[in-house]
Each structure stands twice: as structure tokens, then as C-alpha cells.
CSV table of C-alpha atoms and ligand atoms in Angstrom, one decimal:
chain,number,residue,atom,x,y,z
A,1,MET,CA,0.4,0.3,0.2
A,2,THR,CA,1.7,3.7,-1.0
A,3,ASP,CA,2.9,5.6,2.1
A,4,VAL,CA,0.3,9.1,2.4
A,5,SER,CA,2.7,12.5,2.8
A,6,ILE,CA,1.2,16.1,3.3
A,7,ILE,CA,2.1,18.8,0.7
A,8,GLY,CA,0.3,21.6,2.3
A,9,ALA,CA,-0.6,22.9,5.5
A,10,GLY,CA,-2.2,26.1,6.5
A,11,VAL,CA,-4.7,28.1,9.2
A,12,THR,CA,-6.5,31.0,8.9
A,13,LYS,CA,-5.8,33.5,12.4
A,14,PHE,CA,-8.2,31.9,15.2
A,15,GLY,CA,-9.3,34.8,17.0
A,16,ASN,CA,-13.4,36.3,16.5
A,17,ARG,CA,-13.8,36.0,13.1
A,18,GLN,CA,-16.8,38.8,12.3
A,19,ASP,CA,-15.4,39.9,10.0
A,20,VAL,CA,-15.9,37.4,7.1
A,21,SER,CA,-18.7,34.8,6.2
A,22,TYR,CA,-19.0,31.1,6.8
A,23,ARG,CA,-18.1,29.9,3.6
A,24,GLU,CA,-15.0,33.7,3.1
A,25,LEU,CA,-13.6,31.9,6.4
A,26,MET,CA,-13.7,28.4,4.5
A,27,ALA,CA,-12.5,30.4,1.5
A,28,GLU,CA,-9.6,31.9,3.5
A,29,SER,CA,-8.5,28.7,4.4
A,30,VAL,CA,-7.7,27.1,1.0
A,31,ALA,CA,-5.9,30.1,-0.2
A,32,GLU,CA,-3.6,29.6,3.2
A,33,VAL,CA,-2.4,26.4,2.1
A,34,LEU,CA,-2.2,26.9,-1.2
A,35,ARG,CA,0.1,29.1,-0.6
A,36,THR,CA,2.1,26.4,1.0
A,37,ILE,CA,2.8,24.4,-2.1
A,38,ASP,CA,5.0,25.0,-5.0
A,39,THR,CA,3.6,23.9,-7.7
A,40,GLU,CA,0.4,24.9,-8.8
A,41,ILE,CA,-3.3,22.6,-7.8
A,42,LEU,CA,-6.0,23.4,-9.6
A,43,PRO,CA,-9.7,22.2,-8.0
A,44,ASN,CA,-9.9,19.7,-10.0
A,45,ASN,CA,-7.1,17.8,-9.7
A,46,PHE,CA,-8.3,16.9,-5.8
A,47,ASP,CA,-10.5,13.6,-5.9
A,48,GLY,CA,-11.1,13.5,-2.1
A,49,LEU,CA,-12.1,16.2,0.5
A,50,PHE,CA,-13.3,16.2,4.1
A,51,VAL,CA,-15.3,18.9,6.0
A,52,ALA,CA,-14.1,18.7,9.6
A,53,ALA,CA,-17.5,20.7,11.8
A,54,GLY,CA,-18.5,20.4,15.1
A,55,GLN,CA,-22.4,22.6,15.3
A,56,PRO,CA,-22.5,24.6,12.4
A,57,GLU,CA,-26.6,23.7,11.9
A,58,LEU,CA,-25.9,25.0,16.1
A,59,LEU,CA,-23.8,28.1,15.9
A,60,ASN,CA,-23.9,29.8,12.3
A,61,ASP,CA,-27.9,27.9,10.7
A,62,GLN,CA,-26.0,26.3,8.2
A,63,ALA,CA,-26.1,21.9,7.1
A,64,ASN,CA,-24.0,20.5,4.4
A,65,VAL,CA,-21.4,22.2,4.2
A,66,ALA,CA,-19.1,19.7,2.8
A,67,ASN,CA,-21.1,20.4,-0.6
A,68,LEU,CA,-20.6,24.3,0.4
A,69,ALA,CA,-16.8,24.0,0.8
A,70,ALA,CA,-16.8,21.6,-2.6
A,71,GLN,CA,-18.0,25.0,-4.3
A,72,VAL,CA,-15.6,27.8,-2.4
A,73,VAL,CA,-13.1,25.5,-3.9
A,74,GLY,CA,-15.0,24.5,-7.0
A,75,ALA,CA,-14.0,21.4,-6.8
A,76,THR,CA,-15.3,17.8,-8.1
A,77,PRO,CA,-14.6,15.1,-5.8
A,78,SER,CA,-16.5,11.6,-6.1
A,79,LEU,CA,-14.9,10.9,-1.9
A,80,ILE,CA,-16.5,13.8,-0.1
A,81,SER,CA,-17.6,13.7,3.6
A,82,ARG,CA,-18.6,15.7,6.6
A,83,VAL,CA,-16.8,14.6,10.1
A,84,GLU,CA,-18.1,15.3,13.4
A,85,MET,CA,-17.1,13.6,16.6
A,86,ALA,CA,-17.0,17.1,18.5
A,87,CYS,CA,-13.5,17.9,19.0
A,88,SER,CA,-11.6,15.7,17.3
A,89,SER,CA,-13.5,16.4,14.2
A,90,GLY,CA,-10.2,17.9,12.8
A,91,SER,CA,-7.8,14.7,12.8
A,92,VAL,CA,-10.8,12.3,11.8
A,93,ALA,CA,-11.1,14.0,9.2
A,94,PHE,CA,-7.9,13.6,8.8
A,95,ARG,CA,-7.4,10.0,8.9
A,96,GLN,CA,-10.5,9.5,6.3
A,97,GLY,CA,-7.5,11.3,4.0
A,98,TRP,CA,-4.9,9.5,5.0
A,99,MET,CA,-7.6,6.5,5.1
A,100,ALA,CA,-8.8,7.7,1.3
A,101,ILE,CA,-4.5,7.4,-0.4
A,102,LYS,CA,-4.7,4.9,1.2
A,103,SER,CA,-7.1,2.5,0.0
A,104,GLY,CA,-6.8,3.5,-3.5
A,105,LEU,CA,-9.2,6.2,-4.2
A,106,ALA,CA,-7.9,8.9,-4.0
A,107,ASP,CA,-4.4,10.2,-5.3
A,108,MET,CA,-5.3,13.8,-3.8
A,109,VAL,CA,-7.6,15.2,-0.6
A,110,LEU,CA,-8.5,18.6,0.5
A,111,VAL,CA,-9.3,18.4,4.1
A,112,MET,CA,-10.5,21.5,6.0
A,113,GLY,CA,-11.6,21.7,9.5
A,114,ILE,CA,-14.0,24.8,10.8
A,115,GLU,CA,-16.2,26.0,13.4
A,116,LYS,CA,-17.5,29.5,13.4
A,117,MET,CA,-18.1,29.4,16.8
A,118,THR,CA,-18.2,33.5,18.0
A,119,GLN,CA,-21.3,34.0,15.9
A,120,ASN,CA,-24.0,33.6,18.8
A,121,MET,CA,-21.8,33.3,21.9
A,122,LYS,CA,-25.3,31.4,23.4
A,123,ALA,CA,-25.6,28.9,20.9
A,124,ALA,CA,-22.1,27.9,21.7
A,125,SER,CA,-22.9,27.7,25.3
A,126,LYS,CA,-25.4,25.4,24.7
A,127,GLY,CA,-22.5,23.7,22.4
A,128,LEU,CA,-20.4,22.3,24.8
A,129,CYS,CA,-23.3,21.8,26.6
A,130,ILE,CA,-24.3,18.8,24.6
A,131,VAL,CA,-20.9,17.3,23.5
A,132,PRO,CA,-21.3,15.9,26.6
A,133,ASP,CA,-23.9,12.5,27.8
A,134,VAL,CA,-26.9,14.9,27.8
A,135,GLU,CA,-29.4,12.3,29.6
A,136,TYR,CA,-27.3,11.6,32.4
A,137,GLU,CA,-24.5,13.9,32.8
A,138,SER,CA,-25.2,16.7,31.1
A,139,ILE,CA,-28.8,16.7,32.9
A,140,HIS,CA,-27.1,17.0,36.4
A,141,GLY,CA,-24.8,20.3,35.7
A,142,ILE,CA,-21.9,18.9,33.7
A,143,THR,CA,-19.7,20.4,31.6
A,144,ALA,CA,-17.1,20.8,29.3
A,145,TYR,CA,-15.0,22.7,32.7
A,146,SER,CA,-16.9,21.8,35.5
A,147,GLY,CA,-16.7,17.7,33.8
A,148,PHE,CA,-12.7,18.7,33.4
A,149,ALA,CA,-12.6,20.5,37.3
A,150,LEU,CA,-13.4,17.3,38.7
A,151,ILE,CA,-10.7,15.2,36.9
A,152,ALA,CA,-8.6,17.9,37.4
A,153,ASN,CA,-9.5,17.9,41.1
A,154,GLN,CA,-8.8,14.1,41.4
A,155,HIS,CA,-5.4,14.3,39.5
A,156,MET,CA,-4.6,16.9,42.0
A,157,LYS,CA,-5.8,13.8,44.9
A,158,GLU,CA,-3.7,11.3,43.8
A,159,HIS,CA,-1.0,12.9,42.5
A,160,GLY,CA,-0.2,15.9,44.4
A,161,THR,CA,-0.2,18.4,41.2
A,162,THR,CA,-0.4,21.9,41.7
A,163,LYS,CA,-3.3,24.9,40.6
A,164,GLU,CA,0.3,26.7,40.4
A,165,GLN,CA,1.3,23.6,38.3
A,166,MET,CA,-1.7,23.9,36.6
A,167,SER,CA,-1.3,27.9,35.3
A,168,MET,CA,2.5,27.7,34.3
A,169,VAL,CA,0.5,25.9,31.3
A,170,ALA,CA,-1.4,28.6,30.5
A,171,VAL,CA,1.9,31.0,30.6
A,172,LYS,CA,3.7,28.8,29.0
A,173,ASN,CA,1.1,28.7,26.1
A,174,HIS,CA,1.1,31.8,26.6
A,175,HIS,CA,3.9,33.2,25.5
A,176,ASN,CA,4.4,30.3,22.7
A,177,GLY,CA,1.0,32.3,21.4
A,178,ALA,CA,2.6,35.5,21.9
A,179,LYS,CA,4.6,34.7,19.0
A,180,ASN,CA,2.6,33.6,16.6
A,181,PRO,CA,0.5,36.0,14.6
A,182,LYS,CA,-2.2,33.7,14.2
A,183,ALA,CA,-3.2,32.4,17.1
A,184,HIS,CA,-6.7,34.1,19.1
A,185,PHE,CA,-4.4,35.9,22.1
A,186,TYR,CA,-1.5,36.7,20.2
A,187,GLU,CA,-2.3,40.5,21.0
A,188,MET,CA,-3.2,39.8,24.3
A,189,GLY,CA,1.6,38.8,24.7
A,190,GLU,CA,3.1,36.6,27.4
A,191,ILE,CA,1.1,35.8,30.7
A,192,THR,CA,2.9,35.9,34.2
A,193,LEU,CA,2.1,33.3,36.8
A,194,GLU,CA,0.5,35.2,39.1
A,195,LYS,CA,-2.3,37.2,36.4
A,196,ALA,CA,-3.0,32.6,35.3
A,197,MET,CA,-3.4,32.3,39.1
A,198,ASN,CA,-5.3,34.8,39.9
A,199,SER,CA,-8.0,35.0,37.4
A,200,ARG,CA,-11.6,35.2,38.2
A,201,MET,CA,-13.1,31.4,39.0
A,202,VAL,CA,-14.0,29.1,36.1
A,203,SER,CA,-14.9,25.6,38.0
A,204,GLU,CA,-13.0,24.7,41.4
A,205,PRO,CA,-9.7,24.3,40.7
A,206,LEU,CA,-9.7,25.8,36.4
A,207,ASN,CA,-9.6,29.7,36.0
A,208,LEU,CA,-10.2,31.5,33.2
A,209,PHE,CA,-6.6,30.6,32.3
A,210,ASP,CA,-6.9,27.5,32.1
A,211,CYS,CA,-9.1,27.0,30.1
A,212,SER,CA,-9.4,27.9,26.5
A,213,PRO,CA,-11.9,29.9,24.3
A,214,ILE,CA,-14.8,30.2,22.4
A,215,SER,CA,-12.7,31.1,18.4
A,216,ASP,CA,-14.0,31.6,15.1
A,217,GLY,CA,-11.5,29.8,12.8
A,218,ALA,CA,-11.0,27.5,9.8
A,219,SER,CA,-7.2,25.1,8.5
A,220,ALA,CA,-6.2,23.4,5.3
A,221,VAL,CA,-3.7,19.7,4.7
A,222,ILE,CA,-3.8,18.8,1.7
A,223,LEU,CA,-2.8,15.1,1.7
A,224,THR,CA,-1.5,12.9,-1.2
A,225,LYS,CA,0.2,9.9,-2.3
A,226,SER,CA,4.1,9.4,-0.8
A,227,GLU,CA,5.4,8.6,-4.2
A,228,ILE,CA,4.1,12.0,-5.8
A,229,ALA,CA,4.7,15.2,-2.9
A,230,ARG,CA,7.6,16.4,-4.6
A,231,LYS,CA,6.2,17.2,-7.6
A,232,PHE,CA,4.9,19.5,-4.7
A,233,THR,CA,6.8,20.9,-2.3
A,234,ASP,CA,11.0,20.5,-1.3
A,235,GLN,CA,9.7,19.8,1.9
A,236,PRO,CA,6.6,16.3,2.1
A,237,ILE,CA,5.9,16.0,5.3
A,238,LYS,CA,5.3,12.1,5.9
A,239,ILE,CA,2.3,10.3,8.4
A,240,LEU,CA,4.2,7.7,10.3
A,241,GLY,CA,2.0,6.8,12.8
A,242,THR,CA,-1.5,7.4,12.9
A,243,ALA,CA,-4.2,5.8,15.2
A,244,GLN,CA,-7.4,6.1,17.4
A,245,GLY,CA,-9.0,5.5,21.0
A,246,ILE,CA,-12.3,5.2,22.2
A,247,GLU,CA,-13.4,4.1,25.4
A,248,PRO,CA,-17.1,2.6,25.7
A,249,SER,CA,-18.0,5.4,27.6
A,250,MET,CA,-19.9,8.4,26.6
A,251,GLY,CA,-19.9,9.8,29.7
A,252,ILE,CA,-17.3,11.2,32.4
A,253,SER,CA,-19.4,8.7,35.4
A,254,ASN,CA,-18.1,5.5,33.9
A,255,MET,CA,-14.9,5.8,32.3
A,256,SER,CA,-12.1,3.5,33.9
A,257,SER,CA,-10.0,6.8,34.7
A,258,ILE,CA,-10.3,10.6,34.5
A,259,THR,CA,-6.9,11.4,35.7
A,260,GLU,CA,-5.2,8.3,33.5
A,261,TRP,CA,-7.0,7.6,29.7
A,262,LYS,CA,-6.5,4.5,28.4
A,263,ALA,CA,-8.1,5.2,25.1
A,264,LEU,CA,-5.2,7.9,24.9
A,265,LYS,CA,-2.9,5.0,25.7
A,266,GLN,CA,-4.4,2.7,22.8
A,267,ALA,CA,-4.2,6.3,20.7
A,268,ALA,CA,-0.8,5.9,21.1
A,269,ASN,CA,0.6,2.6,21.7
A,270,SER,CA,-1.1,1.9,18.0
A,271,ALA,CA,0.8,5.3,16.2
A,272,TYR,CA,4.3,4.4,18.3
A,273,ARG,CA,3.8,1.3,17.0
A,274,MET,CA,3.2,1.5,13.4
A,275,ALA,CA,6.1,4.8,13.1
A,276,GLU,CA,8.5,1.8,14.6
A,277,LEU,CA,8.8,5.3,17.6
A,278,SER,CA,8.8,5.4,20.6
A,279,PRO,CA,7.6,8.5,22.6
A,280,SER,CA,12.0,9.4,23.4
A,281,ASP,CA,12.2,10.4,19.9
A,282,ILE,CA,9.0,13.0,19.8
A,283,GLN,CA,11.5,15.6,19.0
A,284,VAL,CA,8.4,18.5,19.3
A,285,ALA,CA,4.4,17.4,19.4
A,286,GLU,CA,1.1,19.4,19.2
A,287,THR,CA,-1.7,18.3,22.1
A,288,HIS,CA,-5.1,18.8,23.8
A,289,ASP,CA,-5.0,21.6,25.6
A,290,CYS,CA,-8.7,22.5,25.9
A,291,PHE,CA,-8.0,23.1,30.2
A,292,SER,CA,-4.6,23.2,31.3
A,293,ILE,CA,-5.2,20.1,33.3
A,294,ALA,CA,-5.7,17.6,29.8
A,295,GLU,CA,-1.8,19.0,29.0
A,296,ILE,CA,-0.6,17.4,31.9
A,297,ILE,CA,-1.8,14.4,31.7
A,298,GLU,CA,-1.1,13.8,28.7
A,299,TYR,CA,2.6,14.3,29.1
A,300,GLU,CA,2.0,11.3,30.9
A,301,ASP,CA,-0.3,9.3,29.0
A,302,LEU,CA,1.7,9.8,26.0
A,303,GLY,CA,5.1,8.2,28.0
A,304,PHE,CA,6.7,11.5,28.1
A,305,THR,CA,6.6,11.0,32.3
A,306,ALA,CA,6.1,8.9,34.6
A,307,LYS,CA,2.5,8.5,36.1
A,308,GLY,CA,1.5,11.6,38.5
A,309,MET,CA,4.9,13.3,37.0
A,310,GLY,CA,3.2,15.7,34.6
A,311,GLY,CA,3.3,19.2,36.7
A,312,LYS,CA,7.4,18.2,37.9
A,313,PHE,CA,7.6,18.2,33.7
A,314,ILE,CA,5.9,21.7,33.5
A,315,GLU,CA,7.1,22.3,36.0
A,316,ASP,CA,11.1,22.0,35.1
A,317,GLY,CA,10.1,23.6,31.9
A,318,GLU,CA,10.9,20.3,29.7
A,319,SER,CA,7.9,21.1,27.5
A,320,HIS,CA,8.9,24.8,27.3
A,321,LEU,CA,10.0,25.5,24.2
A,322,ASP,CA,13.8,25.2,26.0
A,323,GLY,CA,12.8,22.7,27.7
A,324,SER,CA,13.5,18.7,26.2
A,325,LEU,CA,10.3,18.1,23.7
A,326,PRO,CA,8.4,21.5,23.1
A,327,ILE,CA,4.8,21.0,23.5
A,328,ASN,CA,1.8,23.3,21.5
A,329,THR,CA,4.9,26.0,21.1
A,330,SER,CA,2.2,27.8,18.3
A,331,GLY,CA,0.6,27.9,21.9
A,332,GLY,CA,-1.8,25.7,21.9
A,333,LEU,CA,-5.5,25.5,21.8
A,334,LYS,CA,-5.2,28.2,25.3
A,335,ALA,CA,-3.5,30.5,23.6
A,336,LYS,CA,-4.2,29.8,20.0
A,337,GLY,CA,-6.9,29.3,20.0
A,338,HIS,CA,-9.8,26.4,19.6
A,339,PRO,CA,-12.1,26.2,17.4
A,340,ILE,CA,-13.3,22.8,17.8
A,341,GLY,CA,-13.7,21.6,13.8
A,342,ALA,CA,-10.1,23.6,13.3
A,343,THR,CA,-8.3,22.4,15.8
A,344,GLY,CA,-7.2,18.7,14.9
A,345,LEU,CA,-6.1,20.8,11.5
A,346,ALA,CA,-4.4,23.5,13.2
A,347,GLN,CA,-2.3,21.2,15.5
A,348,ILE,CA,-1.0,19.1,12.0
A,349,THR,CA,-0.3,22.6,10.8
A,350,GLU,CA,2.4,23.8,13.1
A,351,ILE,CA,3.8,20.7,13.3
A,352,VAL,CA,4.5,20.4,8.9
A,353,SER,CA,5.6,23.7,10.1
A,354,GLN,CA,7.4,23.2,12.7
A,355,LEU,CA,9.1,20.3,10.7
A,356,ARG,CA,9.9,22.7,7.6
A,357,GLY,CA,11.6,24.5,9.4
A,358,GLN,CA,8.7,28.0,9.1
A,359,SER,CA,8.3,29.2,12.3
A,360,GLY,CA,9.4,31.7,13.0
A,361,LYS,CA,10.8,32.7,16.7
A,362,ARG,CA,8.3,30.4,17.7
A,363,GLN,CA,11.2,27.6,15.4
A,364,VAL,CA,12.8,24.2,17.9
A,365,ASN,CA,15.4,24.0,16.6
A,366,ASP,CA,16.6,20.5,14.4
A,367,VAL,CA,13.2,18.1,14.5
A,368,GLU,CA,12.8,15.8,12.3
A,369,ILE,CA,9.8,14.2,14.0
A,370,GLY,CA,6.4,15.3,15.7
A,371,LEU,CA,3.1,14.1,17.2
A,372,THR,CA,-0.3,15.3,17.3
A,373,GLN,CA,-2.8,14.4,19.6
A,374,ASN,CA,-6.2,15.4,19.9
A,375,LEU,CA,-9.2,14.5,22.4
A,376,SER,CA,-12.8,15.1,22.2
A,377,GLY,CA,-15.7,14.3,24.7
A,378,PHE,CA,-14.3,13.6,28.8
A,379,ALA,CA,-10.6,12.0,26.9
A,380,THR,CA,-12.7,9.1,25.8
A,381,HIS,CA,-12.4,9.8,22.6
A,382,HIS,CA,-8.1,10.5,21.1
A,383,VAL,CA,-6.7,10.8,17.9
A,384,VAL,CA,-2.1,10.1,18.0
A,385,ASN,CA,-0.3,11.6,14.5
A,386,ILE,CA,2.6,10.8,13.9
A,387,PHE,CA,4.8,13.0,10.6
A,388,GLY,CA,8.3,13.4,9.8
A,389,LYS,CA,10.2,14.4,7.3
B,1,COA,N1,-8.1,32.8,28.2
B,1,COA,C1,-8.7,34.1,29.0
B,1,COA,N2,-9.6,35.1,28.4
B,1,COA,C2,-10.3,34.7,28.3
B,1,COA,C3,-10.9,33.2,27.6
B,1,COA,C4,-10.0,32.9,27.9
B,1,COA,N3,-9.8,30.7,28.0
B,1,COA,N4,-12.2,33.8,27.7
B,1,COA,C5,-12.4,34.6,27.4
B,1,COA,N5,-10.9,35.1,27.4
B,1,COA,C6,-11.7,37.0,28.0
B,1,COA,C7,-11.5,37.0,26.6
B,1,COA,O1,-11.1,37.9,25.8
B,1,COA,C8,-13.0,38.6,27.5
B,1,COA,O2,-11.6,39.9,27.6
B,1,COA,P1,-11.7,40.9,27.5
B,1,COA,O3,-13.1,41.2,28.5
B,1,COA,O4,-10.6,42.5,27.6
B,1,COA,O5,-11.9,42.0,25.4
B,1,COA,C9,-13.7,39.0,28.9
B,1,COA,O6,-12.0,37.2,29.0
B,1,COA,C10,-14.2,37.8,28.7
B,1,COA,O7,-15.0,37.0,27.5
B,1,COA,P2,-16.3,36.6,27.6
B,1,COA,O8,-16.5,35.3,26.1
B,1,COA,O9,-17.3,37.3,28.2
B,1,COA,O10,-15.8,35.2,28.6
B,1,COA,P3,-16.4,34.1,28.7
B,1,COA,O11,-16.9,34.4,30.7
B,1,COA,O12,-18.2,34.3,28.6
B,1,COA,O13,-15.8,32.9,29.1
B,1,COA,C11,-15.1,30.9,29.6
B,1,COA,C12,-14.7,32.2,29.6
B,1,COA,C13,-13.4,30.4,30.0
B,1,COA,C14,-16.2,30.3,30.0
B,1,COA,C15,-15.2,30.1,27.5
B,1,COA,O14,-14.3,31.3,27.1
B,1,COA,C16,-15.1,28.7,27.8
B,1,COA,O15,-16.6,29.0,28.3
B,1,COA,N6,-14.2,27.9,26.8
B,1,COA,C17,-13.9,27.0,27.2
B,1,COA,C18,-14.3,26.5,26.2
B,1,COA,C19,-14.5,24.6,25.8
B,1,COA,O16,-15.3,24.3,26.7
B,1,COA,N7,-14.3,24.4,24.7
B,1,COA,C20,-14.3,22.8,24.7
B,1,COA,C21,-13.4,22.2,25.4
B,1,COA,S1,-12.9,20.0,24.8
């Protein structure tokens, strides 16, 4: 079977994008991805188009968005669909594109991710409350932040993780986001530990700076067969490993453990196995820091540090831009923003840019191997991808 490579990856400016309509935001992501490719690609070159979009019906009164994307691109792909898997929609769509090429059904695939959340903040809040299990949990007051607050409290109890360590994740990610002009909070610049720790409480122990924001944005990636990738770019990026993991659990109350994510370990182990690599081979990573505690658990369950040592990992500066394993160089969901459908592909775009040496002030030196990890629900579903030059 053929190997698959990325030949282009781009993101729009994230943040409050009331300056553009939904279709204009889609078009902007297409323009961004095409700018990262050396050779002209025509709309009819795409025989696959997958569009990740979480909740356009609720947020933007627009359904059938894959068809809209085909119109925006001017493409007539024989494989086309919308993909929805909450916050991991982008990474799942990416895997659909990878599978389409791997199976021989497509030669060139455009994968797009989009969410325009600030158009209707009331709907956006509702949207975040209906991702958890509505029948058993949301009805009792569980939201994204109160669920992750339970996770944070339990991790603090089991492993001695501190509020200060969680705030350090935010300080690091805003430090990186201040170097990324596309980031939602680029203009905010760096933040101090005091500012992070003293911000208003959202759900004990998570305060404002422990949370990712509600954002608008889009991202796009173009995939093709590795054997023809160099026709389009001098710097194709190979997909070395890709895997999903899921727990048979929709809510937080019946997860096997809320502090040790079984589905993440499953996805990570499968991706490492496919890539024939181990955690110590990863040189840069984008992980799903929807809440600061998530990034700390991800250090552990991706195998970057031992169980319970995630707090120490950030405190020792290991995941800083100049640390042993820089994580969320883009600013992460915390500072770059989290437009649900766009997030997974934006993570991939950052790793592509790092591997190509195009990340400007946030570039990590001499990176050859990078990883992305994207979750949905209360960490019951994960996608892990590993990329190489
Ligand atoms: N971090 C830092 N600042 C934030 C922020 C965040 N996460 N969210 C909002 N702000 C800032 C805004 O920029 C704004 O600043 P300004 O007054 O200088 O313009 C101010 O706080 C008020 O913004 P507002 O949108 O009114 O805040 P809010 O209280 O309605 O929302 C949260 C704050 C944290 C509740 C909201 O961002 C949220 O729900 N985040 C979680 C999103 C989520 O769950 N995603 C899915 C994850 S799985």
C-alpha cells in the first residue's frame, strides 16, 4: 500500500472572526493551504474532500457544509463527506483523507476544518453542554469545564499536582502564542504566573487561564501519495503513524479512570507501533490543552514522563520552547484558540511548519519527528498522529 504525505498545511487567523462569513472563512483556509505549496493545484486535482465541522447547524444555521466547501473550492471530488467527532473532528477527517489515499480510492485529498463559534455565543455555550452525555450527565450540571475540574481535583488528590503547575501550562502556552500572529490571543502577549493564578474562577480549581477560549477559525491540509509528493513541494511531510482510541463510555461517570486515559494510551501505543518509534523519539508535539490539566495528563499518557509526574514536567520547563520536548509551540488551544472543527488540522499545520523550519520566532531547532494528539468528550476518544520529514 502507498505511503501518504502532506504537501500543504495552513490556518486562518483564529479569534473573533466576525469580519468574515462562514464561506469566506472556508475560502481563507484554502488560500492559506495553497500558499504553502510550490506548484499550482487546480480544483479538479482533488478527488477527495473531507470537511470537519462540529456544530454549524447550531452555531451558524448552516447544514450540508461539505457541499458548501466543494462550491468554495470549485471541486468535484468523487469522495466527499462532512466529519463530526466533537473536538477531534479535524483529526478524524484527516484520517479519512489518509485512508482514502492509502486504499487507492483517491490520489489527492483536501481536508478542511472549520468552526465559527462567536457568531452566537449563547449557541456556543449550549454546544459545549451537549457534547457530554445529555441524558445522564449534562442534565445534572456537567459541562466541559466542570467535567475537567473533576479530573483536575482527582489528579491533584492522587498525584499532588498543584494549581500553580496548571497555571504554568497557561503561562507557557501564552508565551508561545505571543510568537504566533495567527493565535487568538497573539495580541494579549505573554502573561505572568500571578495573572494566570489570580484570574476569575470558572469551575474550581480551573480559572479563566486554565481554559481554552471560544474561537472562530479554519484550517486545511492537502494529502497525496508519497511517491508523487515532491512534484508539489520540496518539503513533503510523511505520515509515519496514525491511530484512534476510544473508551466505551460517553460520559465521565463511567470512564475506567478519569486521571489515566485508557483511550489515549491505546491511540498513542498504536501510533508509536505503526511509526516504529517510541515517546523518546518525539522532538516537538501539539497536544490537546482544552484545559491546563489535560496537557499535564497528556505528558504522562503519551509516555513523555512517568504517571503522576506531569506537574513536575511543566515545572521543570521540559515542555517549554527551549526545553527537552517543546509542546504546543503554536500557543496550543489555550492561546492559539479552539475553533472545534479546525483544531486537529491546526495542530497538524503547526507540526508541518516546525518540521519545515518555518515557525519563525517559535521554531524549535533541528526537528525531524513531531506528534499531534487531539481528544474529544471527557478524553474518551483520542487521535494521535506522528509525522516525519
Ligand atoms: N482565557 C483568557 N481570557 C479569556 C478566555 C480564556 N479562555 N475566555 C475569554 N477570555 C477573555 C476575553 O478575551 C474577554 O477579554 P476582554 O474583556 O479583555 O475583551 C473576557 O475574558 C470576557 O470574555 P467572555 O467571552 O465574556 O468570557 P466568558 O466568561 O463568557 O467565557 C470561558 C470564558 C472560559 C467560560 C469560555 O472561554 C469557555 O467556555 N471556554 C471553554 C471552551 C470549551 O469548553 N471548549 C471545549 C473544550 S473540550
